[in-house]
Coordinates of C-alpha atoms in Angstrom, one line a residue:
M1 CA 11.2 -11.5 -19.3
S2 CA 10.9 -11.1 -15.5
A3 CA 9.6 -13.4 -12.7
Y4 CA 6.0 -11.9 -13.2
D5 CA 5.9 -13.0 -17.2
D6 CA 7.5 -16.5 -16.7
R7 CA 5.1 -17.4 -14.3
L8 CA 2.6 -16.2 -16.3
V9 CA 3.4 -18.3 -19.5
R10 CA 3.9 -21.1 -17.5
E11 CA 0.0 -20.8 -16.0
L12 CA -1.2 -20.1 -20.0
E13 CA 0.8 -23.3 -20.6
E14 CA 0.0 -25.8 -17.9
R15 CA -3.6 -24.7 -18.1
R16 CA -4.1 -24.7 -21.1
L17 CA -5.4 -21.3 -21.3
P18 CA -6.3 -19.2 -24.0
S19 CA -5.0 -16.1 -22.7
V20 CA -4.4 -14.5 -19.6
A21 CA -3.7 -11.0 -18.4
A22 CA -2.6 -9.8 -15.1
A23 CA -1.4 -6.5 -13.1
V24 CA 0.8 -6.2 -10.1
V25 CA -0.5 -2.8 -8.2
A26 CA 2.1 -1.0 -5.4
G27 CA 2.5 2.2 -3.8
G28 CA -1.0 3.6 -5.5
Q29 CA 0.2 2.7 -9.1
V30 CA 0.7 -0.2 -11.7
A31 CA 4.3 -1.9 -11.0
W32 CA 4.0 -4.3 -13.8
C33 CA 1.2 -5.2 -16.6
G34 CA 1.9 -8.9 -18.6
T35 CA 0.0 -10.7 -21.2
A36 CA 0.3 -14.4 -22.9
G37 CA -1.7 -15.8 -25.3
T38 CA -4.2 -14.8 -28.4
L39 CA -7.7 -13.7 -28.4
D40 CA -9.3 -17.0 -28.9
G41 CA -6.4 -19.2 -28.0
S42 CA -5.4 -20.1 -31.8
D43 CA -2.4 -19.2 -33.8
G44 CA -4.8 -17.3 -36.4
T45 CA -5.8 -14.3 -34.0
A46 CA -3.9 -11.6 -32.7
A47 CA -2.3 -11.7 -29.4
V48 CA -4.0 -10.1 -26.1
T49 CA -2.8 -6.7 -24.9
P50 CA -2.7 -4.7 -21.8
D51 CA -6.2 -2.8 -24.0
T52 CA -7.8 -6.2 -24.4
Q53 CA -11.0 -6.4 -22.7
Y54 CA -12.3 -9.5 -20.7
R55 CA -15.2 -9.7 -18.9
I56 CA -15.2 -9.4 -15.2
G57 CA -18.0 -11.2 -13.9
S58 CA -18.8 -10.2 -9.9
I59 CA -16.1 -7.7 -10.0
T60 CA -19.0 -6.0 -11.5
K61 CA -20.5 -6.0 -7.6
T62 CA -17.6 -3.8 -6.2
F63 CA -18.6 -1.0 -8.9
V64 CA -22.1 -1.1 -7.8
A65 CA -21.8 -1.3 -3.9
V66 CA -19.4 1.7 -4.0
E67 CA -21.9 3.5 -5.7
I68 CA -24.3 2.6 -2.9
L69 CA -22.3 3.6 -0.2
R70 CA -21.4 7.0 -2.1
L71 CA -25.5 7.7 -1.7
H72 CA -25.0 6.6 2.1
E73 CA -22.1 9.7 2.5
K74 CA -24.4 12.0 1.0
G75 CA -27.3 11.3 3.1
R76 CA -29.5 10.1 -0.3
L77 CA -30.5 6.8 1.6
R78 CA -29.4 4.6 4.3
I79 CA -27.9 1.3 4.1
D80 CA -30.0 -0.2 7.3
Q81 CA -32.9 1.1 5.2
R82 CA -35.3 -1.8 3.7
V83 CA -35.9 -2.3 0.1
R84 CA -39.9 -1.2 0.2
E85 CA -38.3 2.1 1.8
V86 CA -36.3 3.1 -1.8
L87 CA -37.9 1.2 -4.5
D88 CA -42.2 2.3 -4.4
D89 CA -43.1 -0.9 -6.2
V90 CA -41.9 -3.9 -4.6
D91 CA -45.1 -4.5 -2.2
G92 CA -46.0 -7.9 -1.4
Q93 CA -42.8 -9.4 -2.6
S94 CA -40.7 -11.5 -0.3
F95 CA -37.3 -9.2 -0.1
A96 CA -39.2 -6.0 0.5
D97 CA -38.4 -6.2 4.4
V98 CA -34.8 -6.9 3.5
T99 CA -32.1 -3.9 4.1
I100 CA -29.4 -2.3 2.0
A101 CA -26.9 -3.9 4.1
Q102 CA -28.2 -7.2 4.1
L103 CA -27.9 -7.2 0.3
L104 CA -24.5 -5.9 0.1
T105 CA -23.3 -8.6 2.0
H106 CA -25.2 -11.1 0.9
T107 CA -27.0 -12.0 4.4
S108 CA -30.3 -10.9 2.8
G109 CA -31.7 -14.8 2.7
L110 CA -32.6 -14.0 -0.8
Q111 CA -31.9 -16.6 -3.5
S112 CA -28.8 -16.7 -5.2
E113 CA -30.1 -17.1 -8.8
T114 CA -33.2 -16.4 -11.0
N115 CA -36.0 -18.5 -11.3
G116 CA -35.7 -18.2 -15.3
P117 CA -33.4 -20.0 -17.8
W118 CA -29.7 -20.0 -16.4
W119 CA -29.5 -15.9 -16.4
E120 CA -25.5 -16.1 -17.9
R121 CA -26.2 -17.8 -21.2
A122 CA -29.3 -16.3 -21.6
P123 CA -30.8 -12.8 -22.9
G124 CA -32.0 -10.9 -19.9
T125 CA -35.6 -9.4 -18.8
D126 CA -35.9 -5.9 -17.7
W127 CA -37.0 -4.7 -14.3
A128 CA -40.3 -5.7 -13.8
E129 CA -40.3 -9.4 -15.3
L130 CA -37.4 -9.7 -12.6
R131 CA -39.3 -8.3 -10.0
D132 CA -42.5 -10.6 -10.7
S133 CA -40.6 -13.9 -11.1
D134 CA -41.4 -15.3 -7.6
L135 CA -37.7 -14.5 -6.1
R136 CA -38.2 -15.9 -2.7
L137 CA -36.3 -16.2 0.4
V138 CA -34.5 -19.3 1.4
L139 CA -32.8 -18.2 4.7
I140 CA -33.9 -16.2 7.2
P141 CA -32.6 -12.6 6.5
G142 CA -29.5 -11.7 9.0
T143 CA -29.0 -15.1 9.7
R144 CA -26.4 -16.3 7.7
F145 CA -24.1 -15.6 4.3
H146 CA -25.7 -16.7 1.4
Y147 CA -24.3 -15.3 -2.2
S148 CA -27.0 -13.9 -4.1
N149 CA -26.5 -12.6 -7.5
A150 CA -30.6 -12.2 -7.7
G151 CA -29.8 -9.2 -5.0
Y152 CA -27.3 -7.7 -6.7
A153 CA -29.6 -7.2 -9.1
L154 CA -32.2 -5.2 -6.4
L155 CA -29.2 -3.2 -5.9
G156 CA -28.6 -2.1 -9.3
R157 CA -32.4 -1.1 -9.2
I158 CA -31.6 1.0 -6.3
L159 CA -28.8 2.9 -8.4
E160 CA -31.0 3.7 -11.3
V161 CA -33.9 4.9 -9.1
A162 CA -32.0 7.3 -7.2
H163 CA -30.3 8.5 -9.9
G164 CA -33.4 8.6 -12.1
R165 CA -30.6 6.7 -14.7
P166 CA -29.7 3.5 -16.2
W167 CA -27.3 2.0 -13.1
F168 CA -24.3 1.8 -15.9
E169 CA -24.2 5.7 -16.3
V170 CA -23.9 5.8 -12.6
V171 CA -21.1 3.7 -12.7
R172 CA -19.0 5.1 -15.2
D173 CA -19.9 9.1 -14.5
G174 CA -18.9 8.9 -10.7
L175 CA -16.1 6.1 -10.6
L176 CA -14.9 5.1 -14.4
V177 CA -14.4 8.4 -15.8
P178 CA -13.0 10.2 -12.9
L179 CA -10.3 6.8 -12.1
G180 CA -9.6 7.1 -15.9
M181 CA -11.0 3.7 -16.6
T182 CA -12.1 4.3 -20.0
R183 CA -11.9 0.7 -21.1
T184 CA -14.4 -0.6 -18.7
T185 CA -18.0 -1.2 -20.6
L186 CA -21.2 -2.5 -20.2
R187 CA -20.7 -4.4 -23.4
P188 CA -17.5 -5.7 -25.1
A189 CA -16.0 -2.7 -27.2
G190 CA -12.8 -2.5 -29.3
E191 CA -10.4 -5.8 -28.8
C192 CA -12.1 -8.2 -26.8
A193 CA -11.1 -11.7 -25.6
A194 CA -13.3 -14.2 -27.0
G195 CA -15.5 -16.5 -24.2
I196 CA -13.7 -19.9 -24.3
A197 CA -14.9 -23.4 -22.3
V198 CA -11.7 -25.6 -22.1
H199 CA -12.1 -29.2 -22.5
P200 CA -11.1 -30.7 -18.9
S201 CA -8.8 -33.3 -20.4
E202 CA -8.8 -33.1 -23.9
D203 CA -7.6 -30.7 -26.5
L204 CA -10.6 -29.4 -27.6
R205 CA -12.7 -25.9 -27.2
H206 CA -16.2 -24.4 -26.8
A207 CA -17.1 -20.8 -27.8
E208 CA -19.2 -19.6 -24.8
P209 CA -22.1 -17.3 -25.3
E210 CA -22.8 -13.4 -24.3
F211 CA -25.9 -11.6 -23.8
D212 CA -27.0 -8.6 -22.1
A213 CA -28.4 -9.8 -18.8
G214 CA -30.8 -7.0 -18.5
A215 CA -31.9 -6.4 -14.6
M216 CA -29.1 -8.8 -13.6
A217 CA -26.5 -7.1 -15.2
P218 CA -25.6 -5.5 -11.8
A219 CA -24.3 -8.6 -11.1
G220 CA -21.5 -9.4 -13.3
Q221 CA -21.8 -7.7 -16.9
L222 CA -18.7 -5.1 -17.2
W223 CA -15.9 -5.6 -19.5
A224 CA -12.8 -4.1 -18.6
S225 CA -9.2 -4.4 -19.2
V226 CA -6.3 -5.8 -17.4
E227 CA -4.8 -2.1 -17.1
D228 CA -8.3 -1.1 -16.2
L229 CA -9.0 -3.3 -13.4
A230 CA -5.7 -2.4 -12.4
R231 CA -6.7 1.2 -11.6
W232 CA -10.0 -0.2 -9.6
A233 CA -7.1 -2.5 -7.4
V234 CA -5.4 0.8 -6.5
F235 CA -8.6 2.2 -5.9
A236 CA -9.4 -1.0 -3.8
A237 CA -6.2 -0.7 -2.0
G238 CA -6.4 3.2 -1.5
D239 CA -8.1 6.1 0.8
G240 CA -10.9 6.3 -1.2
E241 CA -9.2 8.6 -4.2
G242 CA -11.2 11.4 -3.2
L243 CA -14.8 9.6 -4.3
V244 CA -15.6 8.0 -1.1
S245 CA -14.2 9.2 2.5
R246 CA -11.4 7.0 4.1
S247 CA -14.0 6.0 6.8
T248 CA -16.4 4.4 4.6
M249 CA -13.0 2.7 2.7
E250 CA -12.9 1.0 6.2
L251 CA -16.3 0.6 6.8
M252 CA -16.1 -1.2 3.4
R253 CA -13.5 -3.8 4.6
V254 CA -14.9 -5.1 7.7
P255 CA -15.5 -8.6 7.3
L256 CA -19.3 -8.6 7.8
A257 CA -20.4 -12.3 7.2
V258 CA -18.2 -15.1 7.3
N259 CA -18.4 -17.5 4.4
D260 CA -18.7 -20.3 6.6
R261 CA -17.7 -23.8 5.4
W262 CA -18.6 -26.8 7.5
E263 CA -15.3 -28.6 7.2
L264 CA -12.7 -26.0 7.2
E265 CA -11.7 -22.7 9.6
W266 CA -13.4 -19.6 7.8
A267 CA -10.4 -18.1 5.4
S268 CA -13.4 -15.7 3.5
A269 CA -16.1 -13.4 4.5
Q270 CA -18.4 -11.0 2.7
G271 CA -18.0 -6.9 3.4
L272 CA -20.0 -4.1 1.8
G273 CA -19.3 -4.9 -1.3
W274 CA -16.1 -6.4 -1.2
Q275 CA -14.9 -9.8 0.0
V276 CA -12.4 -10.0 2.6
W277 CA -9.5 -12.8 3.2
H278 CA -7.4 -13.4 6.3
D279 CA -4.2 -15.1 6.3
G280 CA -2.4 -15.2 9.8
P281 CA -2.1 -11.7 10.4
R282 CA -2.7 -10.5 6.6
R283 CA -6.2 -8.9 5.7
Y284 CA -6.8 -8.7 1.7
V285 CA -9.5 -7.4 -0.2
G286 CA -11.0 -7.8 -3.5
H287 CA -13.6 -10.2 -5.2
G288 CA -13.5 -12.9 -7.9
G289 CA -15.4 -13.0 -11.0
S290 CA -17.0 -15.6 -13.1
M291 CA -19.0 -15.8 -16.1
P292 CA -18.8 -18.6 -19.2
G293 CA -15.6 -18.3 -20.9
F294 CA -14.1 -15.5 -18.4
L295 CA -12.1 -15.9 -15.3
A296 CA -10.8 -12.7 -13.2
S297 CA -10.0 -11.9 -10.0
L298 CA -8.8 -8.5 -7.7
K299 CA -6.9 -8.8 -4.5
V300 CA -5.1 -6.2 -2.8
E301 CA -3.5 -6.0 0.7
P302 CA -4.7 -2.6 1.7
A303 CA -1.8 -2.5 5.1
T304 CA 1.2 -2.9 2.1
G305 CA -0.7 -1.1 -0.9
V306 CA 0.2 -4.5 -2.7
G307 CA -2.7 -6.4 -4.8
V308 CA -2.7 -8.4 -8.3
V309 CA -5.4 -8.6 -11.0
V310 CA -5.7 -11.3 -13.2
L311 CA -8.1 -12.3 -16.3
T312 CA -8.4 -14.8 -18.3
N313 CA -10.5 -15.9 -21.2
T314 CA -12.1 -19.3 -19.7
T315 CA -14.8 -21.1 -17.9
S316 CA -13.0 -22.8 -15.7
G317 CA -9.3 -23.5 -15.2
L318 CA -7.5 -20.9 -13.9
G319 CA -4.8 -21.9 -10.8
S320 CA -2.8 -20.1 -8.3
V321 CA -1.5 -17.4 -10.4
G322 CA -2.9 -14.9 -9.0
D323 CA -1.7 -15.7 -5.4
D324 CA 1.6 -16.5 -6.5
L325 CA 2.0 -13.1 -8.3
L326 CA 1.0 -11.5 -4.9
T327 CA 3.5 -13.5 -3.4
M328 CA 6.2 -12.3 -5.2
A329 CA 4.6 -8.4 -5.3
R330 CA 4.8 -8.5 -1.5
E331 CA 8.5 -9.9 -0.9
E332 CA 9.7 -7.4 -3.6
L333 CA 7.8 -4.1 -3.7
A334 CA 6.0 -3.7 -0.1
T335 CA 6.8 -1.0 1.7
P336 CA 7.8 -2.3 5.6
A337 CA 4.9 -1.1 7.8
S338 CA 7.7 1.2 9.8
A339 CA 8.4 2.8 6.8
E340 CA 5.0 4.2 7.0
V341 CA 3.6 6.0 9.8
A342 CA 3.4 9.8 9.2
T343 CA 4.6 12.2 11.9
P344 CA 1.6 12.1 14.3
S345 CA 0.0 15.6 15.3
E346 CA 1.2 17.4 18.2
R347 CA -1.9 16.6 20.1
V348 CA -1.9 12.8 19.3
A349 CA 2.3 12.9 20.4
A350 CA 1.0 14.4 23.4
L351 CA -1.3 11.4 23.8
A352 CA 1.4 8.8 24.0
G353 CA 2.7 6.6 26.5
T354 CA 0.5 4.7 29.3
W355 CA -2.7 5.7 30.2
Y356 CA -4.6 3.6 33.4
W357 CA -8.0 2.4 33.0
G358 CA -8.4 2.0 37.1
P359 CA -4.9 -0.1 37.9
A360 CA -5.1 -1.4 34.1
P361 CA -2.4 0.0 31.8
F362 CA -3.1 0.6 28.4
T363 CA -1.0 2.0 26.0
I364 CA -1.7 5.0 23.1
E365 CA 0.5 4.5 20.3
P366 CA 0.6 6.5 17.3
T367 CA 0.0 5.8 14.0
G368 CA 0.4 9.1 12.2
G369 CA -1.2 12.6 12.0
E370 CA -4.7 12.2 13.6
G371 CA -4.3 8.3 14.5
F372 CA -3.3 6.2 17.2
I373 CA -3.9 2.8 18.3
L374 CA -5.3 2.0 22.0
H375 CA -3.4 -1.3 23.2
A376 CA -5.3 -3.1 26.1
P377 CA -3.0 -5.3 28.2
N378 CA -2.8 -8.8 27.4
G379 CA -4.4 -8.3 23.9
G380 CA -7.6 -7.2 25.2
R381 CA -9.9 -4.4 24.3
S382 CA -7.4 -3.1 21.8
S383 CA -8.6 -0.5 19.0
R384 CA -7.9 1.8 16.1
F385 CA -8.7 5.5 17.0
M386 CA -8.9 8.3 14.4
R387 CA -9.7 12.3 14.7
D388 CA -13.3 13.1 14.9
G389 CA -13.8 16.6 13.3
D390 CA -12.2 19.6 15.1
R391 CA -12.5 18.6 18.4
D392 CA -10.5 16.8 20.6
R393 CA -12.3 14.0 20.1
W394 CA -11.4 10.5 18.3
I395 CA -13.3 7.6 17.0
G396 CA -13.1 3.9 17.3
M397 CA -12.5 2.2 14.1
D398 CA -12.4 -1.4 14.8
S399 CA -13.0 -3.7 17.7
Y400 CA -14.5 -3.3 20.8
Y401 CA -14.7 0.6 20.5
A402 CA -15.7 0.7 16.7
G403 CA -18.0 3.8 16.5
E404 CA -17.2 4.7 20.0
H405 CA -15.9 8.3 21.0
L406 CA -12.5 8.8 22.8
A407 CA -12.1 12.7 24.3
L408 CA -9.9 14.6 26.1
R409 CA -11.5 16.2 29.1
E410 CA -10.6 19.7 30.1
D411 CA -8.8 18.1 33.4
G412 CA -6.6 16.1 31.2
A413 CA -8.2 12.6 31.5
L414 CA -9.9 10.8 28.7
D415 CA -13.1 9.5 28.3
L416 CA -13.3 6.6 26.6
A417 CA -17.4 5.4 26.0
T418 CA -17.7 6.2 30.1
F419 CA -14.4 4.5 30.6
V420 CA -11.8 7.0 32.2
F421 CA -8.4 6.4 31.6
T422 CA -5.6 8.6 33.6
R423 CA -1.6 8.7 33.7
E424 CA -1.6 7.0 37.0
P425 CA -4.1 4.3 38.2
Y426 CA -7.3 5.4 40.1
D427 CA -5.4 8.8 40.0
P428 CA -7.0 11.0 43.1
G429 CA -6.5 14.6 40.6
H430 CA -9.5 13.1 38.8
A431 CA -12.8 12.6 39.0
Y432 CA -14.4 9.4 38.1
P433 CA -17.7 7.8 38.4
G434 CA -19.0 6.6 42.0
D435 CA -15.8 8.3 43.1
L436 CA -12.6 6.9 44.7
D437 CA -12.4 5.1 48.5
P438 CA -11.2 8.4 50.6
T439 CA -8.4 6.1 51.7
G440 CA -6.6 5.5 48.4
W441 CA -4.2 3.0 47.9
H442 CA -3.1 1.7 51.1

């Protein structure tokens, strides 16, 4: 039994879980997968296996978000569009003027839940009934993070209208089939763990209900096996698997809305569909999930490709097993960053070294292929850059220069958002806006 298995069994026993399944990913593949417990936690049922389905709750949202970004990439919608521009039946609704990006990042201000019964424990309604249920804005759109399950119901509807078919069919055909995720379904299918609530202080259990959430399903209905969810973790840690571009994957990982808890320094944020965590120099991406009877977690570190998924069939009680497995995996499986750097292209290699913005020294450090980092003095305006098409032009990926272009001029200088960089401080051999003092350095 491996150290991973030992940690999983300890979680099962100490937390009194009916069952638990977990997987570690590294290097673009599943490195370990383990399970413990039985389908309903009793000795009379079968042991769970890597093929057993669990409900993954809000991890469902990440699939919806990726499909929205796929539409954005294809030019079929823009994430800065307002809901009323893509849904023609929402005039007069409170949410009609929020943007798709605000829904993705939970900054729309829309209320968290529905106005009907607890939607996670009751049969769902259709779109028309949800739309007309007097959903309200509880915050001014764009002013702060406020998690909204109702917001992802709207995103699911946007997928349906854009494609002319149910949102799950869109996710299935666009993402699940290409990634080989055959055990991810809208409702439980085949061998499934039973949804259980474990009493907090006594050795008692309570069965949890399961219903079709209807129009709210995009917020948290999918079921998946641990092996399938591990494939999704590989996707989350990678460059898009050919399903979306690398730049879109980068964009989805940007922490756009901080989850600001008044008593703590912020540790988590929301990107375009994905949750983002930072821990010192480390940045993690993923999502959590909970539904009555189930908890799920997916967390990856794109910089190393290492990640962990955990599934259990209890409403509450999962401990630190996910983070513990991630730490163990990172120590054992993470590839040193220096070993991952590919050979830079000839053009990028020629750019390497020191450049001057006026008298300020900057350094270009190749990161492999057509990418590099522009290091500013004293940790200032540093940014990563990637090649933009076939021209001698690169685009900023983050920080101050995100979205800005750096171009190699015909005279050999660099132009970055109108700033001129040369190999020597205020080199008289190059043209500068405002010209140079004719006396030069003196």
